[in-house]
Short mmCIF file of C-alpha atoms in Angstrom, two decimals:
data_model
loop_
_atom_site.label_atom_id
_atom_site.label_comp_id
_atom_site.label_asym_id
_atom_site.label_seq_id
_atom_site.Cartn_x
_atom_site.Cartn_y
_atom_site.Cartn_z
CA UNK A 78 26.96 40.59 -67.42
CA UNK A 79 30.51 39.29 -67.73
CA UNK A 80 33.25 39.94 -69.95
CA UNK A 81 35.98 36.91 -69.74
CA UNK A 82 39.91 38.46 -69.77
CA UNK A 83 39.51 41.49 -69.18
CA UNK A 84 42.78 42.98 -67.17
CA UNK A 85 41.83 43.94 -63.77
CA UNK A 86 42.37 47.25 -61.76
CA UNK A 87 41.93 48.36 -58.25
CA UNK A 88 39.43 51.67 -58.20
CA UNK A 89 39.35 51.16 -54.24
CA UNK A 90 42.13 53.34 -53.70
CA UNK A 91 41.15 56.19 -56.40
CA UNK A 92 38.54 59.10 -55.30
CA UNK A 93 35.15 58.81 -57.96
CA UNK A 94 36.68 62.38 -58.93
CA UNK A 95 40.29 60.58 -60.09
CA UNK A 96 38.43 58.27 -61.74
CA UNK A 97 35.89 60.36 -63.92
CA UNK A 98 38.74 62.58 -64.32
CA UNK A 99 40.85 59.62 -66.03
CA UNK A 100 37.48 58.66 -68.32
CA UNK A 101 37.44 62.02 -69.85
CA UNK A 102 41.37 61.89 -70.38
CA UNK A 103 40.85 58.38 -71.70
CA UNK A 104 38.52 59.63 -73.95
CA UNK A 105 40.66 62.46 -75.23
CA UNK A 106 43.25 60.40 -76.03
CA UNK A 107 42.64 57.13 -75.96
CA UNK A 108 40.33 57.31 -78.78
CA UNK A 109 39.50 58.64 -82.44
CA UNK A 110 38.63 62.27 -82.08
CA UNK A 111 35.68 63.74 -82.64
CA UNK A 112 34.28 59.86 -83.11
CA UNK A 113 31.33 58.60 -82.11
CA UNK A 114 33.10 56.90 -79.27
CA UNK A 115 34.65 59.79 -78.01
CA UNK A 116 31.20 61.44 -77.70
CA UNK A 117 30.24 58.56 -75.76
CA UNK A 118 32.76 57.95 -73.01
CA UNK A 119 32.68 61.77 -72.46
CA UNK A 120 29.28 61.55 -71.61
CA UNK A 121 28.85 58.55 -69.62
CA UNK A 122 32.60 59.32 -67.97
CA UNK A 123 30.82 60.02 -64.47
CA UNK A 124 28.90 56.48 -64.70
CA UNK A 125 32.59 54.54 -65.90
CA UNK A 126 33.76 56.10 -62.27
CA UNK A 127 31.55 53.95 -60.43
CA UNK A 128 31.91 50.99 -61.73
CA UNK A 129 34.20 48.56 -60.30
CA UNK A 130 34.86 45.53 -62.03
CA UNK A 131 34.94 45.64 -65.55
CA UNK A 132 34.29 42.00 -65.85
CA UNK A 133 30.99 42.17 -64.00
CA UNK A 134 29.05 45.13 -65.25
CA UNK A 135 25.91 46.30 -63.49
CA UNK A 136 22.27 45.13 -64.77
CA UNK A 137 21.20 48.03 -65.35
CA UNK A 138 23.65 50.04 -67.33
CA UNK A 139 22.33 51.79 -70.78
CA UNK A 140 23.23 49.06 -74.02
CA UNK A 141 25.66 51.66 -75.47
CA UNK A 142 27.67 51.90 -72.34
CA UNK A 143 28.23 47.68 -72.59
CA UNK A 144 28.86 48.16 -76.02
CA UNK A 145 31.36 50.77 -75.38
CA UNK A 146 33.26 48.91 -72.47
CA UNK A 147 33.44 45.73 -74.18
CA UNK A 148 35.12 47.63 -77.33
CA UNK A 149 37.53 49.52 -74.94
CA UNK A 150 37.97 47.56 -71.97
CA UNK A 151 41.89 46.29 -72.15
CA UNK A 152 42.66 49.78 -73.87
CA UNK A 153 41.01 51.60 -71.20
CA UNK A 154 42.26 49.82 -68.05
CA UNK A 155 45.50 49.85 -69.66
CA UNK A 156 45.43 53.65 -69.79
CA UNK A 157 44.09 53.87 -65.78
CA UNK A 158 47.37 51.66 -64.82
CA UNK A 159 49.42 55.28 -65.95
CA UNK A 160 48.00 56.92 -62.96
CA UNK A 161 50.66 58.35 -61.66
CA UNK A 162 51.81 59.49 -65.11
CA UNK A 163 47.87 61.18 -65.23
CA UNK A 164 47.71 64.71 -64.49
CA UNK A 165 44.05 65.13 -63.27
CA UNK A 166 43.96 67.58 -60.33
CA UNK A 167 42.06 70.30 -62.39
CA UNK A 168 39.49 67.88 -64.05
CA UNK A 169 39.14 66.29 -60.27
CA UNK A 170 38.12 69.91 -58.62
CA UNK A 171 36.05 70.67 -61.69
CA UNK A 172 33.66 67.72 -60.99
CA UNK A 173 33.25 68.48 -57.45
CA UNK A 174 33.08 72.24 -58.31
CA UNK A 175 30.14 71.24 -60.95
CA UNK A 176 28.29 69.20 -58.81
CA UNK A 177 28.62 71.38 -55.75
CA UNK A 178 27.70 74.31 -57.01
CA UNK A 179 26.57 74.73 -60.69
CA UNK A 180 24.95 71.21 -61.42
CA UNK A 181 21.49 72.24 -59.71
CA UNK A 182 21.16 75.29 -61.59
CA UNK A 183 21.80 73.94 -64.97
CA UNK A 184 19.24 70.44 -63.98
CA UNK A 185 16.80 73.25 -63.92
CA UNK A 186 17.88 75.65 -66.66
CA UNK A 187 17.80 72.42 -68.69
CA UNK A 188 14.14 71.58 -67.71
CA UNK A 189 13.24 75.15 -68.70
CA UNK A 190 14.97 74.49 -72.40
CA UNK A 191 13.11 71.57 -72.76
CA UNK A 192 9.65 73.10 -72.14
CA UNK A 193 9.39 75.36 -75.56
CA UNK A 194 11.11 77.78 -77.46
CA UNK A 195 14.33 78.21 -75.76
CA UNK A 196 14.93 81.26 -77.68
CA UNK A 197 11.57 82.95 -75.94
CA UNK A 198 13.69 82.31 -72.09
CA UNK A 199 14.70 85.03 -70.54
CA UNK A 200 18.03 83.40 -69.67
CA UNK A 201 18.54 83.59 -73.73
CA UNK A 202 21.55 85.03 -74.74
CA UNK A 203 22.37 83.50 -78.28
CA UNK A 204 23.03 80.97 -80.83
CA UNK A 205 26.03 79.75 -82.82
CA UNK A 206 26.60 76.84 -85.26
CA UNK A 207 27.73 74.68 -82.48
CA UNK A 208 25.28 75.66 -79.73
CA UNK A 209 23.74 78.06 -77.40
CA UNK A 210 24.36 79.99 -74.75
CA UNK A 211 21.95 81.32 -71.01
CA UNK A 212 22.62 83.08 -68.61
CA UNK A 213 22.89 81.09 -65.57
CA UNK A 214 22.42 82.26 -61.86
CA UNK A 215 24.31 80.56 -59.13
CA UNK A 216 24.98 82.19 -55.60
CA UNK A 217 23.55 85.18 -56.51
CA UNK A 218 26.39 85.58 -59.46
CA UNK A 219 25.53 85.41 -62.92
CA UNK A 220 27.76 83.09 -65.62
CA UNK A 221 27.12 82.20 -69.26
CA UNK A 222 26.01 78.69 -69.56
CA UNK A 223 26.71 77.39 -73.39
CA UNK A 224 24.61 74.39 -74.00
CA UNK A 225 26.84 72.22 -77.35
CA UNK A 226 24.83 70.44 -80.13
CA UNK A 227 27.58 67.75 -79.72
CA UNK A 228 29.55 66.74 -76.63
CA UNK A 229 32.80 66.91 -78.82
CA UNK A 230 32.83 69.98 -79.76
CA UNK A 231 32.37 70.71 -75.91
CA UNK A 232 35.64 69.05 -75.46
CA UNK A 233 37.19 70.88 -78.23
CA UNK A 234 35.91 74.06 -76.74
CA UNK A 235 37.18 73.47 -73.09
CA UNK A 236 41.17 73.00 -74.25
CA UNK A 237 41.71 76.78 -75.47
CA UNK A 238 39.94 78.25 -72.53
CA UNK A 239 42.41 76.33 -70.19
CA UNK A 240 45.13 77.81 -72.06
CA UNK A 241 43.26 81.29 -72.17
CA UNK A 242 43.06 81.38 -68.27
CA UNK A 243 43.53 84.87 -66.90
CA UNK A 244 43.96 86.78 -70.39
CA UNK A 245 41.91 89.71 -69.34
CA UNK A 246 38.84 90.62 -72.19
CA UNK A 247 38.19 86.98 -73.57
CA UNK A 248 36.06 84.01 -72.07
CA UNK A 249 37.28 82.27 -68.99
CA UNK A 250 35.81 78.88 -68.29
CA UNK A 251 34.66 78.33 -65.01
CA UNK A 252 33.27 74.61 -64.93
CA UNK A 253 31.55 71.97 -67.29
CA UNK A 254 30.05 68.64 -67.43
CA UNK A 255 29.81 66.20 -69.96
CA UNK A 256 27.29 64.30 -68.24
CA UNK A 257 24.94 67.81 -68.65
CA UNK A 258 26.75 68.98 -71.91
CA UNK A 259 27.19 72.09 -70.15
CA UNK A 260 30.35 75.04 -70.22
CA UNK A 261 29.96 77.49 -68.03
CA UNK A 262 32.07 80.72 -68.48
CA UNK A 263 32.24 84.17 -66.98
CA UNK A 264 29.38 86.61 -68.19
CA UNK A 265 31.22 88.97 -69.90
CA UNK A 266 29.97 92.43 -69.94
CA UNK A 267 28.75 94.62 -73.09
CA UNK A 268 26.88 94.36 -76.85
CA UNK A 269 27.81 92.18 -79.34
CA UNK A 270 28.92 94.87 -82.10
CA UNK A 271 26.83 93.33 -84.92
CA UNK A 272 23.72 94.94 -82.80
CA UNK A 273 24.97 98.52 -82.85
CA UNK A 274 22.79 99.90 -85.39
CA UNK A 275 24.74 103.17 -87.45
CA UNK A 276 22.93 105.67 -85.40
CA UNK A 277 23.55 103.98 -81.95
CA UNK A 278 27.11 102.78 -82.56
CA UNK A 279 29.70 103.87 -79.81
CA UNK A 280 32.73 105.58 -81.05
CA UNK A 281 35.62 103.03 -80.01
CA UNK A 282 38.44 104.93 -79.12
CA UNK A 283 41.73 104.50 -79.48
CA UNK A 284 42.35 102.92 -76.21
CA UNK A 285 40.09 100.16 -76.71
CA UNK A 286 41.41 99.30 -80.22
CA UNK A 287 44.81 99.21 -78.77
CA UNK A 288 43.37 96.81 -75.87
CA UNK A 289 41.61 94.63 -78.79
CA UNK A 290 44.77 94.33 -80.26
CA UNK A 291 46.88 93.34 -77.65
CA UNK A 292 44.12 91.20 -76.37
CA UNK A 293 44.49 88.82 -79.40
CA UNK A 294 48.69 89.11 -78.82
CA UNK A 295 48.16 87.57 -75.50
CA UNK A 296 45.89 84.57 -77.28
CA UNK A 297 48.83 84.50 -80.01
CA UNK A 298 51.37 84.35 -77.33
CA UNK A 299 49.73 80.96 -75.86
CA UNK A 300 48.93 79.09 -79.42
CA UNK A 301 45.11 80.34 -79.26
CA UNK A 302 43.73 81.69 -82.66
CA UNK A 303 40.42 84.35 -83.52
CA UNK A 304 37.53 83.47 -85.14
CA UNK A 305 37.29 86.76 -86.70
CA UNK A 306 33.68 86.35 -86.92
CA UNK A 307 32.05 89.92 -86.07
CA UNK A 308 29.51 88.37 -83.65
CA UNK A 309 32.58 86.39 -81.47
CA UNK A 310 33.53 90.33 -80.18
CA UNK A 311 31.44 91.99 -77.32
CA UNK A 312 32.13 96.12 -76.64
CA UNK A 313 31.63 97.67 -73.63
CA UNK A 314 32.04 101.35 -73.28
CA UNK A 315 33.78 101.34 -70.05
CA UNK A 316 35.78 97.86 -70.41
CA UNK A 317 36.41 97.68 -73.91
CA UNK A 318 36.24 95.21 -76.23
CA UNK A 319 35.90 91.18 -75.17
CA UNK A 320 36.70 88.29 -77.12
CA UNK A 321 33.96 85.32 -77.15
CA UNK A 322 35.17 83.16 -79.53
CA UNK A 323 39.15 81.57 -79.91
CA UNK A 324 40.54 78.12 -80.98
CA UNK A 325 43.88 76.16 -80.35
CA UNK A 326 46.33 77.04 -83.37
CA UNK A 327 47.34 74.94 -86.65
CA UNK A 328 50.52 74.32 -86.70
CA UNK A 329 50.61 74.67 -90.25
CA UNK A 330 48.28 77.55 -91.28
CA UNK A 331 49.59 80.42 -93.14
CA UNK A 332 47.01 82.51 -91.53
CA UNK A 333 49.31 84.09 -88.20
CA UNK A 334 48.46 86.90 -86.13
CA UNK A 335 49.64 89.45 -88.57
CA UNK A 336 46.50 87.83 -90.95
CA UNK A 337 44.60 87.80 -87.35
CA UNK A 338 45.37 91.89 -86.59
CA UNK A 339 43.74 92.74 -89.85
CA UNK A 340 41.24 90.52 -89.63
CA UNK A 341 39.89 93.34 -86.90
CA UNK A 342 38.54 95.15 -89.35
CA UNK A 343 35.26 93.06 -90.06
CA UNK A 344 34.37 93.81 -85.80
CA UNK A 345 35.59 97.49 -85.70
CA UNK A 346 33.37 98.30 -88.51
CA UNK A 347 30.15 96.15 -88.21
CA UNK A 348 26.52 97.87 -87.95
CA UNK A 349 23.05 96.77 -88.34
CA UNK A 350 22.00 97.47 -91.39
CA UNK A 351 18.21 96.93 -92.44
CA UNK A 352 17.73 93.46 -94.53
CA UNK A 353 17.37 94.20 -98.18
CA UNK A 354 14.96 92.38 -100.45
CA UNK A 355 16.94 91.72 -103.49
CA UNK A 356 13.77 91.09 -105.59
CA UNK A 357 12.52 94.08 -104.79
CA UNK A 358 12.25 96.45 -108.19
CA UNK A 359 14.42 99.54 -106.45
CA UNK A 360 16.91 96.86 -104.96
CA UNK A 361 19.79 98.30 -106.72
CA UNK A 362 19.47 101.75 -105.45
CA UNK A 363 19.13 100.92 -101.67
CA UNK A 364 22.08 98.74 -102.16
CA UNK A 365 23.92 101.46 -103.48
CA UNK A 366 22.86 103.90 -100.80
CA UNK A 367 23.58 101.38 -98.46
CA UNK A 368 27.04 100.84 -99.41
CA UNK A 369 27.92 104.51 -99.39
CA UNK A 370 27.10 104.41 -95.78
CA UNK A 371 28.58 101.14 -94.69
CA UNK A 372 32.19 103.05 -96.38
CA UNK A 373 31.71 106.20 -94.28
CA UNK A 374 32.13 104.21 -91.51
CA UNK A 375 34.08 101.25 -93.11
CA UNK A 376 37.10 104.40 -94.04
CA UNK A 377 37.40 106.41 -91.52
CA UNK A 378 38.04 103.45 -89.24
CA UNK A 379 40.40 101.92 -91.37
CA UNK A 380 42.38 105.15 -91.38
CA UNK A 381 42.42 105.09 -87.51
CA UNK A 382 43.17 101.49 -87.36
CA UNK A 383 46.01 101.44 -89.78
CA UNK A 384 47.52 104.54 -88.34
CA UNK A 385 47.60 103.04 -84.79
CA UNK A 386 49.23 99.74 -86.81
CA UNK A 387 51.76 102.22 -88.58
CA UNK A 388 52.84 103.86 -84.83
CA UNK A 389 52.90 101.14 -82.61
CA UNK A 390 53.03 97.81 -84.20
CA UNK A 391 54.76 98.27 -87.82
CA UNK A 392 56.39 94.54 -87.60
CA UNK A 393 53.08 93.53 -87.44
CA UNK A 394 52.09 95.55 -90.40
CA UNK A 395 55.25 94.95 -92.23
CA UNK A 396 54.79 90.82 -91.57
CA UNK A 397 50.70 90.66 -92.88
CA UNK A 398 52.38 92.77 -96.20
CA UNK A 399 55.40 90.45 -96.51
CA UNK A 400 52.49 87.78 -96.66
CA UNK A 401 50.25 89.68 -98.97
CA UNK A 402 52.86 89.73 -101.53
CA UNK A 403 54.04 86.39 -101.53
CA UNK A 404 50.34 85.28 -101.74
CA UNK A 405 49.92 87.19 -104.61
CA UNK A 406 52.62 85.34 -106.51
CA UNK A 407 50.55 82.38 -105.86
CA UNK A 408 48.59 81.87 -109.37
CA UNK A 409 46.04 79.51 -107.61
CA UNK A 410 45.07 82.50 -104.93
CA UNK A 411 42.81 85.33 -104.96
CA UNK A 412 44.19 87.68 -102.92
CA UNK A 413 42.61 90.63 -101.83
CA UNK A 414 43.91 94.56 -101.36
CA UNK A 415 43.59 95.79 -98.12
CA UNK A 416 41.29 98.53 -99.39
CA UNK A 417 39.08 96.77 -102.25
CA UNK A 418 38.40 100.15 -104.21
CA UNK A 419 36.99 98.45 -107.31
CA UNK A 420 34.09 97.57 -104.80
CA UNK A 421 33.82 101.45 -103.19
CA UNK A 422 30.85 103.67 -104.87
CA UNK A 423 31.98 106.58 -106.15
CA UNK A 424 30.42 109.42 -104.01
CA UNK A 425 31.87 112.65 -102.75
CA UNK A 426 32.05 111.84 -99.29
CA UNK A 427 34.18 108.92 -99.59
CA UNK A 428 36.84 110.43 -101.71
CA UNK A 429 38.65 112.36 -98.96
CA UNK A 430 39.24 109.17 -97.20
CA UNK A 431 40.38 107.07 -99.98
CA UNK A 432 42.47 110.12 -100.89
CA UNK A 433 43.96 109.89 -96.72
CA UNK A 434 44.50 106.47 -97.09
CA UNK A 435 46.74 106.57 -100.68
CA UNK A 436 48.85 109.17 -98.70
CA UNK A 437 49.51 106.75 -95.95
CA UNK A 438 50.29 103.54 -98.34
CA UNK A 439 46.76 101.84 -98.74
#
């Protein structure tokens, strides 16, 4: 198959590494994101290394891959002729790194997935909206392997754990393919705190609060932003708390990391509560009874976490307030107190702590 025009370029002199490494910036780029073309070159990147003359394809390459060459051909070849303007030493180690070491294990993971219900594996460690995740044994180490519904959002995912590298308590990549789909990240230790059930719940202490806290500074410091999401934070009683989930900033977003701080409060305070069946005829009272409970441990904590806010960060404090107020001279915003009282049950046991936390402002 020939395509007539097309500029030339010399891959003789580039390693297949430089060259796959140059597809996936290409495709970062070079394109639309999160198109359908994006998606595309990412995941045929390693077979765009290996070909040598865009003018004379190989017989036997997939239709989509033509289609995709002959719609980016000049654009792409253009882009390769930057090379030395490229920076792709850390893309070029993670391909060999990937198919040294981790490719094997994930061909057969992958075959395992395919077999049933992946959920029944006992590599299984969870779902998302954008994917799952396995545990993956390589070397005699074990990693977290997160499969993506959609090779974009694998790309989206990779940039803010670059940027996250060595910030202790979050997820650090380790490798990834888009040929496989595949991130693999450090198994990080501990329970995802929506599993601690009332009666099984660790007391967090101080310590680790403060180390949750600065853990999402560190994030803030390099332009990476929560998903405050109570399932995105692990605890472990000896390490403390990890962070699973984090995103490149918005420029723009009102929502900084004094709105990020308080945010904390839906993690530090989540239990397992039994499902309720709203139809049921005594619904009301077990929702009642229910809430009381979720406040005696939604309170206290609140009192602890805003008196550690109070002593050593008050800027941060002082900055979510300054916020808060403007946002409530917003008409077209519902803004919400820091302690929604209207939505507390009245109940003897929760009025000392509402009482502690008038005293300190709240």
């Amino acid at each position: 198959m020939k395509f007539e025009g097309a500029p030339q370029f010399n891959p003789e002199e580039k390693s297949q590494e430089r060259l796959q490494a140059q597809a996936e910036i290409f495709a970062d780029k070079g394109v639309k994101n999160f198109s359908e073309d994006q998606a595309q070159i990412l995941k045929y990147s390693a077979e765009l290394s290996q070909i040598k003359d865009l003018n004379n394809l190989p017989p036997d390459l997939p239709e989509e891959l033509v289609s995709l060459i002959q719609k980016h051909k000049d654009a792409y070849v253009n882009f390769l002729r930057q090379e030395r303007k490229l920076e792709t030493s850390f893309i070029e180690e993670n391909i060999k790194t990937y198919k040294e070491k981790f490719q094997p294990a994930v061909v057969e993971l992958k075959a395992k997935i395919a077999q049933g219900n992946f959920k029944e594996l006992p590599e299984y460690l969870g779902s998302g909206s954008n994917g799952s995740a396995f545990r993956l044994e390589v070397d005699g180490k074990t990693y977290a392997a997160k499969f993506s519904k959609i090779i974009i959002q694998a790309n989206f995912e990779i940039k803010p754990l670059i940027r996250a590298k060595d910030i202790p308590h979050t997820s650090q990549l380790v490798s990834y393919s888009f040929e496989d789909g595949v991130v693999v990240m450090e198994l990080l230790s501990g329970t995802d705190v929506t599993n601690f059930t009332p009666e099984e719940a660790p007391e967090y202490s101080d310590e680790h609060i403060v180390q949750l806290i600065d853990t999402i500074r560190e994030l803030d410091a390099k332009g990476l932003a929560i998903d405050p999401k109570p399932s995105n934070f692990m605890y472990d009683q000896e390490q403390g708390f990890h962070v699973l989930d984090y995103h490149l900033k918005h420029a723009d977003s009102r929502y900084g990391l004094p709105q990020e701080i308080i945010s904390l409060e839906t993690a530090l305070t989540a239990r397992k509560f039994e499902p309720l069946d709203y139809k049921a005829p005594d619904y009301e009272e077990k929702a009642k009874a229910q809430s009381i409970e979720r406040n005696k441990i939604f309170l206290p904590m609140m009192i602890r976490f805003l008196g550690i806010l109070k002593e050593k960060y008050p800027d941060i404090l002082a900055d979510w307030q300054r916020q808060h107020d403007k946002d409530k001279q917003n008409p077209n915003m519902r803004v919400g107190e820091m302690i929604e009282r209207e939505y507390i049950p009245q109940h003897p046991d929760l009025d000392p702590h509402l009482k502690k936390l008038e005293e300190m402002g709240f």
